Coordinates of C-alpha atoms in Angstrom, one line a residue:
Chain A
M150 CA 0.0 0.0 0.0
R151 CA 1.2 3.5 -0.8
A152 CA -0.2 6.4 1.2
L153 CA 0.1 10.2 1.3
V154 CA -0.4 11.9 4.6
V155 CA -1.4 15.6 4.3
D156 CA -1.4 17.7 7.5
D157 CA 0.2 20.9 8.5
S158 CA 1.1 19.5 12.0
R159 CA 4.3 17.6 11.9
A160 CA 3.2 15.7 15.1
M161 CA 0.0 14.5 13.4
R162 CA 1.9 13.6 10.2
T163 CA 4.3 11.6 12.2
L164 CA 1.6 9.9 14.2
L165 CA -0.4 8.8 11.1
T166 CA 2.8 7.7 9.3
R167 CA 3.7 5.5 12.3
I168 CA 0.3 3.8 12.2
L169 CA 0.4 3.4 8.4
E170 CA 4.0 2.0 8.4
Q171 CA 3.0 -0.5 11.0
L172 CA 0.4 -1.6 8.5
G173 CA 3.1 -2.0 5.9
A174 CA 2.5 1.1 4.0
D175 CA 5.0 3.2 2.1
V176 CA 4.2 6.7 3.3
E177 CA 4.9 10.1 1.8
Q178 CA 4.0 13.3 3.6
A179 CA 2.9 16.8 2.6
D180 CA 2.3 19.8 4.9
D181 CA -0.5 21.5 3.0
G182 CA -2.7 21.0 0.0
L183 CA -0.3 22.7 -2.4
A184 CA 2.5 20.4 -1.3
A185 CA 0.2 17.4 -1.7
L186 CA -0.6 18.4 -5.3
E187 CA 3.1 18.7 -6.1
A188 CA 3.7 15.3 -4.5
L189 CA 0.9 13.7 -6.5
R190 CA 2.2 15.1 -9.8
R191 CA 5.7 13.8 -9.0
H192 CA 4.8 10.2 -8.3
P193 CA 2.2 7.7 -9.3
A194 CA -1.1 8.1 -7.5
P195 CA -1.0 6.5 -4.0
D196 CA -3.6 4.0 -2.9
V197 CA -4.9 6.4 -0.3
A198 CA -4.4 10.0 0.9
L199 CA -5.3 11.0 4.4
V200 CA -6.1 14.7 4.3
D201 CA -6.4 17.2 7.2
W202 CA -9.1 19.8 6.7
N203 CA -7.6 22.9 8.5
M204 CA -4.3 23.8 6.8
P205 CA -2.6 27.0 5.6
N206 CA -2.1 27.8 1.9
M207 CA -4.5 25.2 0.6
D208 CA -6.9 23.5 3.0
G209 CA -8.1 19.9 2.7
L210 CA -11.5 20.7 1.3
T211 CA -9.9 22.7 -1.5
L212 CA -7.5 19.9 -2.2
L213 CA -10.3 17.4 -2.5
R214 CA -12.1 19.7 -5.0
E215 CA -8.9 20.2 -7.0
L216 CA -8.5 16.5 -7.3
R217 CA -12.0 15.8 -8.6
G218 CA -11.5 14.3 -12.1
D219 CA -7.8 14.7 -12.0
P220 CA -5.8 11.7 -13.1
V221 CA -3.4 12.1 -10.2
R222 CA -6.2 11.6 -7.7
P223 CA -5.4 8.8 -5.2
R224 CA -7.6 5.8 -5.4
A225 CA -9.2 6.7 -2.0
L226 CA -9.4 9.9 -0.1
M227 CA -9.9 10.1 3.6
M228 CA -10.5 13.3 5.4
V229 CA -8.9 13.3 8.9
T230 CA -10.0 16.2 11.0
S231 CA -11.4 17.5 14.2
E232 CA -14.3 19.0 12.3
T233 CA -17.1 16.8 13.6
Q234 CA -20.2 18.6 12.6
H235 CA -22.6 16.8 10.2
D236 CA -22.6 19.6 7.7
Q237 CA -18.8 19.5 7.6
M238 CA -18.9 15.8 6.9
V239 CA -21.4 16.3 4.1
R240 CA -19.2 19.1 2.6
A241 CA -16.2 16.8 2.6
L242 CA -18.1 13.9 1.0
L243 CA -19.5 16.2 -1.7
A244 CA -16.0 17.5 -2.3
G245 CA -14.8 14.0 -3.0
A246 CA -13.9 12.4 0.3
D247 CA -14.5 8.7 0.4
E248 CA -14.2 8.4 4.2
Y249 CA -14.1 10.6 7.2
L250 CA -11.9 10.0 10.3
I251 CA -12.4 12.2 13.3
K252 CA -9.6 13.3 15.6
P253 CA -8.8 12.1 18.1
F254 CA -8.6 8.6 16.6
T255 CA -7.2 5.2 17.5
A256 CA -4.9 3.1 15.3
D257 CA -7.7 0.6 15.1
A258 CA -10.0 3.3 13.7
V259 CA -7.5 4.1 11.0
C260 CA -7.3 0.4 10.2
E261 CA -11.1 0.0 10.0
K262 CA -11.5 3.0 7.8
L263 CA -8.8 1.7 5.4
A264 CA -10.6 -1.6 5.3
L265 CA -13.9 0.2 4.5
L266 CA -12.1 1.9 1.6
G267 CA -10.9 -1.5 0.3
V268 CA -7.3 -0.5 0.7
S269 CA -5.3 -3.7 1.1
L270 CA -3.3 -3.8 4.3
A271 CA 0.0 -5.6 4.3
D272 CA -0.1 -6.4 8.0
D273 CA -3.0 -5.3 10.1
S274 CA -1.9 -7.6 12.9
A275 CA 1.1 -5.4 13.4
L276 CA -0.9 -2.9 15.5
E277 CA -0.7 -3.4 19.2
P278 CA -4.3 -4.2 20.0
A279 CA -4.6 -2.1 23.2
K280 CA -2.5 0.8 21.9
A281 CA -4.7 3.9 21.3
L282 CA -3.4 6.9 19.5
P283 CA -5.1 10.3 18.8
Chain B
M17 CA -25.3 36.0 16.3
T18 CA -24.0 32.5 16.8
T19 CA -24.0 30.6 20.1
L20 CA -22.1 27.9 21.6
D21 CA -23.2 26.0 24.7
I22 CA -20.5 24.4 26.7
T23 CA -20.0 23.4 30.3
A24 CA -16.8 22.9 32.2
E25 CA -17.8 19.2 32.5
T26 CA -18.1 18.9 28.7
L27 CA -14.8 20.6 28.1
T28 CA -13.2 18.3 30.6
D29 CA -14.7 15.2 29.0
L30 CA -13.5 16.2 25.6
T31 CA -10.0 16.8 26.9
A32 CA -10.0 13.5 28.8
Q33 CA -10.9 11.7 25.6
L34 CA -8.1 13.4 23.8
L35 CA -5.5 12.7 26.5
D36 CA -6.7 9.1 27.0
A37 CA -6.3 8.4 23.3
L38 CA -2.8 9.9 23.4
V39 CA -1.4 8.6 26.6
P40 CA -3.7 6.0 28.0
D41 CA -1.2 4.9 30.7
L42 CA -1.4 8.3 32.5
S43 CA -3.8 8.9 35.3
A44 CA -7.2 10.8 34.9
L45 CA -7.6 14.5 35.0
E46 CA -7.7 15.7 38.6
P47 CA -9.3 19.1 39.3
C48 CA -6.7 21.5 40.8
A49 CA -7.3 25.2 41.7
D50 CA -3.6 25.9 42.0
V51 CA -2.8 25.4 38.3
P52 CA -2.3 29.1 37.4
R53 CA 0.4 29.4 40.1
L54 CA 2.0 26.1 39.1
L55 CA 2.2 27.2 35.5
A56 CA 3.6 30.6 36.5
E57 CA 6.3 28.9 38.4
A58 CA 7.1 26.1 35.9
G59 CA 6.6 28.1 32.7
A60 CA 4.0 27.0 30.2
L61 CA 3.4 25.8 26.7
G62 CA 0.1 27.2 25.5
A63 CA -2.0 27.0 22.3
S64 CA -5.3 28.3 21.2
V65 CA -7.7 28.3 18.3
E66 CA -10.6 30.6 17.5
I67 CA -14.1 29.6 16.5
G68 CA -16.3 32.1 14.6
S69 CA -15.7 35.8 14.5
A70 CA -16.7 39.3 15.7
P71 CA -15.8 38.4 18.3
P72 CA -14.4 34.9 18.1
I73 CA -14.6 32.2 20.9
E74 CA -11.2 31.2 21.9
V75 CA -10.5 27.6 23.0
A76 CA -7.1 27.4 24.8
L77 CA -5.0 25.1 26.7
S78 CA -1.8 25.6 28.7
C79 CA 0.4 23.0 30.3
S80 CA 3.7 22.6 32.0
P81 CA 6.7 22.2 29.6
R82 CA 7.1 18.7 31.0
L83 CA 3.6 17.7 30.2
G84 CA 3.8 19.3 26.8
A85 CA 7.0 17.3 26.1
L86 CA 5.3 14.0 27.2
L87 CA 2.3 14.7 24.9
A88 CA 4.5 15.7 22.0
A89 CA 6.7 12.6 22.5
A90 CA 3.6 10.4 22.4
M91 CA 2.6 11.9 19.1
L92 CA 6.1 11.9 17.6
G93 CA 7.2 8.6 18.9
A94 CA 10.4 10.2 20.3
A95 CA 11.9 10.7 23.7
P96 CA 10.6 13.8 25.5
E97 CA 14.1 15.2 26.1
A98 CA 15.0 14.8 22.4
L99 CA 12.3 17.2 21.2
V100 CA 13.1 20.7 19.9
E101 CA 10.9 23.8 20.6
E102 CA 9.3 23.7 17.1
E103 CA 8.1 20.1 17.7
L104 CA 6.7 21.0 21.2
L105 CA 4.8 24.0 19.9
D106 CA 3.5 22.1 16.9
A107 CA 2.2 19.2 19.1
V108 CA 0.5 21.5 21.6
G109 CA -1.0 23.5 18.8
E110 CA -2.4 20.3 17.2
L111 CA -3.9 19.3 20.6
A112 CA -5.6 22.8 20.7
N113 CA -6.8 22.3 17.2
I114 CA -8.4 18.9 18.0
L115 CA -10.0 20.3 21.1
G116 CA -11.2 23.3 19.3
G117 CA -12.8 21.2 16.5
N118 CA -14.6 19.1 19.1
V119 CA -15.8 22.2 20.9
K120 CA -16.9 23.8 17.7
A121 CA -19.2 20.8 17.1
L122 CA -21.3 22.0 20.0
G123 CA -22.2 25.1 18.1
E124 CA -24.2 25.8 15.0
D125 CA -23.1 24.5 11.6
G126 CA -20.7 26.6 9.5
L127 CA -18.6 28.3 12.2
P128 CA -15.0 28.8 10.9
L129 CA -12.1 27.3 12.9
S130 CA -8.8 29.1 12.9
L131 CA -5.4 27.6 12.6
P132 CA -3.8 27.1 16.1
K133 CA -1.4 29.5 17.6
A134 CA 1.1 28.1 20.1
R135 CA 3.5 29.9 22.4
R136 CA 5.8 29.4 25.4
A137 CA 5.7 31.4 28.6
A138 CA 8.9 31.5 30.6
P139 CA 9.0 30.5 34.3
G140 CA 8.1 33.4 36.5
T141 CA 5.9 35.1 34.0
I142 CA 2.1 35.2 33.8
P143 CA 1.2 32.1 31.8
L144 CA -0.5 32.6 28.5
N145 CA -3.9 31.2 27.7
V146 CA -5.0 30.9 31.4
P147 CA -7.7 33.5 31.8
D148 CA -9.9 33.9 34.9
G149 CA -12.4 31.1 34.9
A150 CA -10.1 28.6 33.3
A151 CA -10.5 25.0 34.4
G152 CA -7.3 23.7 36.1
F153 CA -6.2 20.1 36.3
L154 CA -3.3 17.9 37.2
F155 CA -2.6 15.2 34.6
G156 CA 0.1 12.7 35.4
G157 CA 0.9 15.2 38.2
E158 CA 1.5 18.0 35.8
P159 CA -0.6 21.2 35.5
L160 CA -3.0 21.7 32.7
A161 CA -5.4 24.6 32.2
L162 CA -8.4 24.7 29.7
S163 CA -10.6 27.6 28.8
V164 CA -13.3 28.7 26.4
V165 CA -13.5 32.5 26.4
T166 CA -15.1 35.3 24.4
T167 CA -15.4 39.0 24.8
A168 CA -19.1 38.6 25.7
P169 CA -19.9 40.1 29.1
S170 CA -21.3 37.0 30.7
P171 CA -19.2 34.3 32.3
T172 CA -17.9 31.8 29.7
L173 CA -17.2 28.7 31.6
T174 CA -19.1 27.6 34.7
T175 CA -19.8 24.3 36.4
D176 CA -23.5 24.6 35.6
G177 CA -23.1 25.6 31.9
A178 CA -22.8 29.2 30.6
R179 CA -23.9 30.3 27.2
V180 CA -21.0 31.8 25.2
S181 CA -22.0 34.1 22.3
T182 CA -20.2 35.6 19.4

C-alpha cells in the first residue's frame, strides 16, 4: 500500500505515518494542499491519501475539490479532521472524500477506515491491540 | 449572532478523551485550583484556536513544559528530552486544534475554525492562555489549564453551563 499523509502538523503527520507504516504502507508526507498536489504530480497516485481539513495555503477541502476528475487523484481519499459537525462531513463527502476520520482517533479506527475503503493492508496484525493513538 | 453552549464538564470530558487516546497509561484529570500558580512557576506551553468571528470564541490550553513534552513525545514517537521547541509547539498546537474542533461541534453549523497559535511562557511570567475562569487540572501530576472565552460580558465557563455568544 502507498499512502500520502497531508497535515500541517508535523506531530500529526508523524503519528499517522507511524500507524500506516505499522500496516506495511510506504508513506509520503505533505504539509498542506499545495505540497500534496506537487507530490501527487511527481509520483504515481497512491492507494490512499489521508487529508487534514484545516491547513494554511490550501486546506483539505480545496485539495479534494482540486483532485476531482484529476488523473493524479489517489484511489481513495480520507478526510482526517477534528471537524465533527454533520454539515462538515457532508461538505467533505461532496468535495470528493470517500471516508471521514475524526480526531482524536485510534490506530484501530484508521485500520477500520482503510478496510472500508478497500485499501489492502500488508499487515493489520502489526498494530498493538490495546494501543490507542489520537 | 451565533451561540455555543459548553459546560466545564463537557470541556473536561472532551479533553479527557483526547488525552486518553494519546497517553492511556497516565492517570485521569484531577481538578486543581492551583494550576495558574503552578504554570507561572514552571513556565507553560500554550496554544489556542478561534471559533467564529466578531468576536471569536477562543479555545485554549496551557500545560507545563514537562507535560507538553510528554504529549508531544507520544505523538512523535520520540523521547521527550529529544524534542526541539518547534516540535513541542507544533504538538501542543495540534492538541488545541483537535480540542477546538470538538468544541466547535457543540455550536451551530458553519462556524469557521482558525489555525492554532502556540507559544511558550517563561517561568516566573504570567502564563498565556490561562484566563480567569479557566479550568485547572493535574494530569500525570503536571498542571493543565483549559478555557473557552469570548469578549461577551457573561461568564464563559461555569460548572452549571454558561452560554457563550459571538
